[in-house]
XYZ file of C-alpha atoms in Angstrom:
360
model
C -64.689 211.617 174.811
C -62.364 208.786 173.874
C -62.480 208.926 170.093
C -61.380 206.884 167.142
C -62.220 206.477 163.461
C -62.028 203.949 160.605
C -58.584 203.144 159.234
C -58.407 204.537 155.696
C -55.420 205.978 153.880
C -53.497 208.753 155.683
C -54.885 208.154 159.178
C -52.435 210.688 160.566
C -54.728 213.432 159.217
C -57.761 212.239 161.175
C -55.682 211.736 164.310
C -54.175 215.223 164.187
C -57.563 216.841 163.550
C -59.111 215.307 166.651
C -55.940 215.563 168.717
C -55.448 219.276 168.011
C -59.069 219.821 169.064
C -58.120 218.426 172.462
C -59.582 214.929 172.294
C -58.229 211.654 173.644
C -57.624 209.830 170.359
C -57.115 206.086 169.935
C -55.459 205.012 166.690
C -57.516 202.348 164.902
C -55.845 199.060 163.981
C -54.693 198.580 160.416
C -56.935 196.107 158.572
C -55.596 192.549 158.499
C -57.064 189.074 158.077
C -58.250 188.883 161.684
C -60.074 192.205 161.420
C -61.586 191.352 158.040
C -62.792 187.954 159.284
C -64.314 189.626 162.339
C -66.095 192.176 160.166
C -67.414 189.519 157.805
C -68.750 187.517 160.751
C -70.847 190.344 162.173
C -71.854 192.204 158.999
C -74.868 191.551 156.766
C -73.910 189.179 153.978
C -75.085 191.619 151.286
C -73.023 194.526 152.659
C -70.172 195.885 150.555
C -66.598 195.001 151.465
C -65.641 198.399 152.998
C -68.588 198.067 155.395
C -67.309 194.682 156.571
C -63.757 195.951 157.054
C -64.956 198.936 159.075
C -67.140 196.641 161.202
C -64.044 194.639 162.106
C -62.083 197.794 162.929
C -64.855 199.067 165.197
C -65.074 195.766 167.059
C -61.332 195.805 167.751
C -61.624 199.405 168.961
C -64.267 198.350 171.478
C -61.495 196.423 173.238
C -59.751 199.779 173.824
C -62.754 201.370 175.554
C -63.505 203.812 172.759
C -66.853 205.518 173.393
C -67.142 207.681 170.265
C -66.442 206.870 166.627
C -66.081 209.586 163.997
C -66.683 208.695 160.373
C -67.810 210.173 157.066
C -71.111 209.677 155.281
C -71.884 208.594 151.752
C -72.266 210.490 148.510
C -75.622 210.442 146.766
C -77.513 207.114 146.689
C -74.397 205.175 147.803
C -75.201 202.919 150.772
C -72.237 204.372 152.675
C -74.715 206.968 153.880
C -76.276 204.246 156.048
C -73.013 202.889 157.451
C -73.152 204.932 160.651
C -76.637 203.823 161.672
C -76.138 200.178 160.740
C -72.768 199.977 162.490
C -74.277 201.522 165.607
C -77.058 198.923 165.567
C -74.548 196.069 165.186
C -72.415 197.357 168.061
C -75.446 197.891 170.298
C -76.691 194.369 169.585
C -73.286 193.104 170.716
C -73.569 195.062 173.965
C -71.430 198.122 173.180
C -72.682 201.571 174.137
C -70.967 203.794 171.597
C -71.765 207.039 169.822
C -71.088 207.316 166.096
C -70.644 210.833 164.733
C -71.083 211.005 160.968
C -69.499 213.940 159.153
C -71.664 214.590 156.109
C -70.949 217.218 153.500
C -72.223 220.724 154.339
C -73.472 220.794 150.739
C -76.164 218.315 151.810
C -77.150 219.825 155.157
C -75.262 222.856 156.434
C -77.056 222.964 159.796
C -76.255 219.324 160.518
C -72.611 219.870 159.539
C -72.414 222.879 161.856
C -73.827 220.870 164.761
C -71.292 218.079 164.166
C -68.359 220.509 164.137
C -69.751 222.197 167.242
C -69.879 218.802 168.937
C -66.324 217.909 167.928
C -64.742 221.251 168.773
C -65.186 220.603 172.478
C -63.750 223.447 174.536
C -61.825 224.911 171.602
C -62.796 228.380 170.419
C -63.977 228.860 166.857
C -60.704 230.687 166.186
C -58.792 227.618 167.349
C -61.001 225.417 165.193
C -60.146 227.551 162.175
C -56.432 227.247 162.901
C -56.693 223.488 163.364
C -58.566 223.052 160.084
C -55.968 225.164 158.279
C -53.127 223.114 159.773
C -54.737 219.759 159.029
C -55.639 220.710 155.465
C -52.069 221.843 154.861
C -50.870 218.528 156.288
C -53.206 216.651 153.941
C -51.929 218.500 150.874
C -48.302 217.874 151.804
C -48.863 214.175 152.479
C -50.551 213.798 149.098
C -47.738 215.711 147.394
C -45.061 213.472 148.876
C -47.042 210.305 148.173
C -47.484 211.252 144.518
C -43.718 211.630 144.284
C -43.261 208.220 145.903
C -45.668 206.640 143.401
C -43.397 207.822 140.593
C -39.962 207.145 142.062
C -40.823 203.682 143.363
C -41.169 202.528 139.743
C -37.470 203.186 139.041
C -35.748 202.608 142.374
C -35.460 200.087 145.177
C -38.932 199.808 146.679
C -37.614 199.394 150.215
C -35.527 202.567 150.050
C -38.348 204.763 148.775
C -40.882 203.214 151.157
C -38.564 203.836 154.103
C -38.349 207.539 153.251
C -42.148 207.671 152.956
C -42.688 205.884 156.283
C -40.120 208.069 158.063
C -41.878 211.170 156.754
C -45.221 209.977 158.082
C -43.698 209.243 161.485
C -42.351 212.793 161.716
C -45.656 214.296 160.627
C -47.298 212.665 163.648
C -45.392 215.178 165.793
C -46.509 218.368 164.018
C -48.237 221.143 165.921
C -48.455 223.915 163.338
C -47.902 224.798 159.687
C -44.247 225.691 160.329
C -43.595 222.089 161.400
C -45.332 220.845 158.270
C -43.236 223.045 155.983
C -39.989 221.973 157.642
C -40.735 218.244 157.366
C -42.064 218.630 153.830
C -38.857 220.271 152.619
C -36.734 217.685 154.398
C -38.353 214.704 152.710
C -38.934 216.238 149.293
C -35.210 217.004 149.254
C -34.464 213.380 150.127
C -36.686 212.163 147.303
C -35.257 214.715 144.856
C -31.953 212.829 144.947
C -33.681 210.036 143.019
C -35.116 212.270 140.274
C -32.313 211.371 137.896
C -33.679 207.815 137.779
C -36.829 208.982 135.959
C -36.423 208.171 132.245
C -37.273 210.363 129.279
C -40.977 211.046 128.771
C -41.275 208.651 125.822
C -39.928 205.795 127.943
C -42.248 206.267 130.909
C -45.272 204.039 131.518
C -48.115 205.306 133.692
C -51.205 203.663 135.151
C -54.233 205.471 136.558
C -56.084 203.817 139.432
C -59.790 204.539 139.790
C -62.568 203.028 141.889
C -64.426 203.201 145.181
C -62.611 205.556 147.540
C -61.960 203.105 150.393
C -60.311 200.407 148.295
C -58.416 203.017 146.292
C -56.981 204.792 149.345
C -56.373 201.877 151.704
C -53.396 199.783 150.635
C -53.935 197.137 153.308
C -57.153 195.941 151.664
C -56.346 196.477 147.979
C -53.386 194.078 148.045
C -50.869 196.939 147.820
C -51.905 197.458 144.211
C -49.733 200.549 143.759
C -46.572 198.775 144.847
C -47.389 195.858 142.558
C -47.701 198.203 139.592
C -44.523 200.072 140.559
C -42.666 196.772 140.766
C -42.966 196.366 136.994
C -41.612 199.819 136.207
C -44.953 201.625 135.873
C -45.715 204.907 137.587
C -49.037 205.201 139.409
C -51.525 207.969 140.034
C -54.866 207.591 141.791
C -58.158 209.233 140.984
C -58.703 209.889 144.680
C -56.476 211.543 147.247
C -57.694 212.820 150.588
C -57.178 216.423 149.483
C -59.666 215.839 146.667
C -62.245 214.389 149.064
C -61.955 217.440 151.316
C -62.286 219.833 148.397
C -65.270 217.928 147.045
C -67.166 217.399 150.298
C -66.120 220.059 152.807
C -65.191 223.227 150.950
C -68.046 225.506 149.834
C -66.754 225.462 146.257
C -65.703 222.151 144.727
C -63.124 223.502 142.311
C -63.285 223.853 138.554
C -60.983 220.897 137.903
C -63.171 218.475 139.867
C -66.297 219.818 138.181
C -64.720 219.211 134.778
C -63.862 215.626 135.753
C -67.471 215.030 136.772
C -68.695 216.496 133.490
C -66.423 214.206 131.471
C -67.894 211.210 133.275
C -71.429 212.160 132.223
C -70.644 210.767 128.776
C -70.947 207.259 130.220
C -72.980 207.743 133.425
C -75.530 210.531 133.095
C -77.335 210.166 136.427
C -75.813 210.615 139.872
C -75.879 207.017 141.088
C -73.790 207.676 144.194
C -70.242 207.078 145.280
C -67.634 208.085 142.712
C -68.974 206.108 139.762
C -69.402 209.061 137.421
C -66.230 210.863 138.464
C -64.280 207.622 137.995
C -65.285 207.578 134.342
C -64.232 211.214 134.132
C -60.879 210.419 135.701
C -60.351 207.550 133.260
C -60.876 209.926 130.333
C -58.639 212.495 132.002
C -55.868 209.920 132.464
C -56.087 209.081 128.764
C -55.856 212.750 127.830
C -52.755 213.061 130.019
C -51.078 210.244 128.117
C -51.489 207.419 130.614
C -51.066 203.892 129.264
C -53.797 202.035 131.149
C -56.435 202.113 133.872
C -56.923 199.777 136.833
C -60.440 199.902 138.238
C -60.864 198.701 141.834
C -64.359 197.597 142.789
C -65.269 196.298 146.252
C -67.637 193.359 146.140
C -71.177 194.557 146.778
C -70.552 198.153 145.669
C -73.456 199.047 143.395
C -72.084 202.323 141.925
C -68.819 200.651 140.919
C -70.718 197.729 139.425
C -72.252 200.256 137.037
C -68.798 201.736 136.375
C -67.494 198.302 135.481
C -70.387 197.742 133.078
C -69.459 200.808 130.997
C -65.675 200.473 131.316
C -65.452 198.374 128.141
C -67.238 201.072 126.142
C -64.870 203.708 127.505
C -61.865 201.507 126.766
C -62.963 200.965 123.174
C -63.817 204.587 122.440
C -60.716 206.120 124.016
C -58.380 203.254 123.116
C -57.024 202.732 126.597
C -56.954 199.303 128.291
C -58.926 198.912 131.526
C -58.444 196.152 134.088
C -61.263 195.734 136.628
C -60.430 193.975 139.892
C -63.060 193.050 142.471
C -61.832 193.299 146.059
C -63.326 191.272 148.909
C -62.328 188.954 151.749
C -61.664 186.160 149.241
C -59.283 188.141 147.032
C -55.943 186.339 146.844
C -52.735 188.335 146.589
C -51.246 185.921 144.053
C -54.307 186.268 141.840
C -54.092 190.069 141.858
C -50.363 189.960 141.130
C -50.857 187.588 138.195
C -53.602 189.705 136.647
C -51.672 192.943 137.124
C -48.492 191.469 135.654
C -50.341 190.147 132.590
C -52.100 193.492 132.125
C -48.866 195.478 132.288
C -47.053 193.065 129.974
C -49.893 193.487 127.504
C -49.512 197.257 127.610
C -45.772 197.110 127.042
C -46.284 194.832 124.068
C -48.858 197.293 122.680
C -51.155 194.442 121.636
C -54.018 195.083 124.047
C -56.553 195.560 121.225
C -56.128 191.942 120.130
C -56.232 190.671 123.702
C -59.373 192.586 124.584
């Protein structure tokens, strides 16, 4: 099989998983205007923005003779659960014979999950599969750990310098073969970043923003207008509600984890029913950010995403009750970078002036 996958967040993780299982892996193109326009052209008008972006990515991959696409399913009633079938239909209508393998959570259907893993393992033994999963999960945790450090340090240092360290680290991680390689590279780059720790001000002088929203637009910087870097530019630290490690723990591991369960429970105050996606957990994360002393929340909502539309509708109530400002930004193919920058700058200025109650 000649495999690929959608471009989302730390793509190195998906590449290494399939590569270590012995597959011929083609890296997907990073979303850009051409890809987005292509996806918009061939997607249903009512589809959410992530669907359109992924459509464009798949169409570009067809030019590289990819015959199998590996993707994840949706959570609950979220329409992402239909992405695989609809994308396959679109590609077939355009004359492409391609298989789409959807990795759904074993919590939903263990037998189906087993069959998918059996299909992807190829000639690898189950022992090898176990080792690969261990290696890739360790890689995911380390990447998230380094990125969280970057999201802090970039607020107080030259963006280019910190970004270069982060990009160099990712390049080296592409070469890993085992957990020993991961540990060596991790220590190397955490030590490099540690040299900038002295730039972090005293706790009372730090400003922090939590970013919540639909997982694709939260994780993928190329379609959310580099929102984290924009926030960092104004001296604010950033932390996301979603990192790939969290998705794996929530969807793949047999036990979700007490911390994630508590986040979900907090969100029930504003969204009682499971309406799909991460709508309820986003509300829980917003409350959690407030309890951790964060100064504001940025909520990213892709156009056409029904769960996040509900989240946006209750965000004002959450903001008022917990006295934390919330900025909702809708992301689609029409979103202008200058518009996002202007809104983010005004929001952060408002927080620093401590007059957000009057503004809101």
